Short mmCIF file of C-alpha atoms in Angstrom, two decimals:
data_model
loop_
_atom_site.label_atom_id
_atom_site.label_comp_id
_atom_site.label_asym_id
_atom_site.label_seq_id
_atom_site.Cartn_x
_atom_site.Cartn_y
_atom_site.Cartn_z
CA UNK A 11 124.78 90.10 119.00
CA UNK A 12 122.60 89.57 115.18
CA UNK A 13 122.54 92.44 112.64
CA UNK A 14 119.17 93.21 110.97
CA UNK A 15 118.58 95.27 107.62
CA UNK A 16 115.64 97.39 107.85
CA UNK A 17 114.51 98.86 104.94
CA UNK A 18 113.34 102.81 105.85
CA UNK A 19 113.03 105.64 104.08
CA UNK A 20 115.90 107.83 103.96
CA UNK A 21 115.18 111.13 104.90
CA UNK A 22 114.03 108.45 108.24
CA UNK A 23 117.32 107.08 108.48
CA UNK A 24 118.89 110.25 108.45
CA UNK A 25 116.62 111.44 111.35
CA UNK A 26 117.52 108.52 113.41
CA UNK A 27 120.82 109.55 112.50
CA UNK A 28 120.41 112.73 113.55
CA UNK A 29 119.00 112.00 117.06
CA UNK A 30 121.16 109.22 117.41
CA UNK A 31 124.30 111.83 116.68
CA UNK A 32 123.07 114.97 118.95
CA UNK A 33 122.76 111.92 121.82
CA UNK A 34 125.76 110.53 121.42
CA UNK A 35 124.93 107.51 120.09
CA UNK A 36 125.52 105.75 116.80
CA UNK A 37 122.09 105.01 114.94
CA UNK A 38 122.70 101.04 115.74
CA UNK A 39 122.98 101.81 119.41
CA UNK A 40 119.92 104.50 119.81
CA UNK A 41 118.29 102.17 117.79
CA UNK A 42 118.64 99.38 120.04
CA UNK A 43 118.43 101.47 123.61
CA UNK A 44 114.86 102.47 121.63
CA UNK A 45 113.37 99.19 121.39
CA UNK A 46 114.39 98.38 125.25
CA UNK A 47 112.50 100.97 125.47
CA UNK A 48 109.18 101.16 124.38
CA UNK A 49 106.37 98.68 125.09
CA UNK A 50 104.85 95.89 123.67
CA UNK A 51 101.06 95.99 122.86
CA UNK A 52 101.07 93.07 125.05
CA UNK A 53 102.43 95.00 128.26
CA UNK A 54 100.78 98.02 127.49
CA UNK A 55 97.39 96.97 128.15
CA UNK A 56 98.61 94.60 131.20
CA UNK A 57 100.03 98.27 132.85
CA UNK A 58 96.66 99.76 131.25
CA UNK A 59 94.71 96.41 133.67
CA UNK A 60 97.31 97.63 136.87
CA UNK A 61 96.43 101.34 136.29
CA UNK A 62 92.52 100.73 136.24
CA UNK A 63 93.26 98.10 139.54
CA UNK A 64 95.09 99.92 141.86
CA UNK A 65 92.22 103.09 140.57
CA UNK A 66 89.73 100.74 142.25
CA UNK A 67 91.17 100.06 144.97
CA UNK A 68 92.10 103.82 145.84
CA UNK A 69 88.91 104.70 144.65
CA UNK A 70 86.61 102.83 142.98
CA UNK A 71 87.01 103.87 140.06
CA UNK A 72 85.81 100.92 137.48
CA UNK A 73 84.19 102.00 134.24
CA UNK A 74 82.08 99.76 132.74
CA UNK A 75 83.56 99.19 128.84
CA UNK A 76 81.26 101.81 127.36
CA UNK A 77 82.63 104.54 129.62
CA UNK A 78 85.84 102.66 129.10
CA UNK A 79 85.39 103.16 125.21
CA UNK A 80 84.26 106.70 125.14
CA UNK A 81 87.45 108.00 126.92
CA UNK A 82 89.01 106.57 124.72
CA UNK A 83 87.06 108.45 121.89
CA UNK A 84 87.65 111.34 123.94
CA UNK A 85 91.20 111.32 124.25
CA UNK A 86 91.47 110.13 120.62
CA UNK A 87 89.48 112.92 119.58
CA UNK A 88 92.15 115.93 122.07
CA UNK A 89 95.38 114.14 120.71
CA UNK A 90 93.97 114.30 116.96
CA UNK A 91 93.10 117.57 117.53
CA UNK A 92 96.62 119.23 119.01
CA UNK A 93 98.56 116.85 116.85
CA UNK A 94 96.47 118.37 113.68
CA UNK A 95 95.89 114.62 112.47
#
């Protein structure tokens, strides 16, 4: 296993260390677990593609690119509304 140095703000490090400690993990173990659970952009795109194919097969749902963009924009708007961004 190789080591890596990552420079982040002290506040971020302290927050991550507190979260890790609350779960009974070292910061190193917590970050390793986090890296294993997050999806890369390519993995997210592949899951979205499979989900869309499953929906089309199940109920014929096949939005156009413009409809998908409209839905994405609406989701972004709603997420911004609830997160205050």
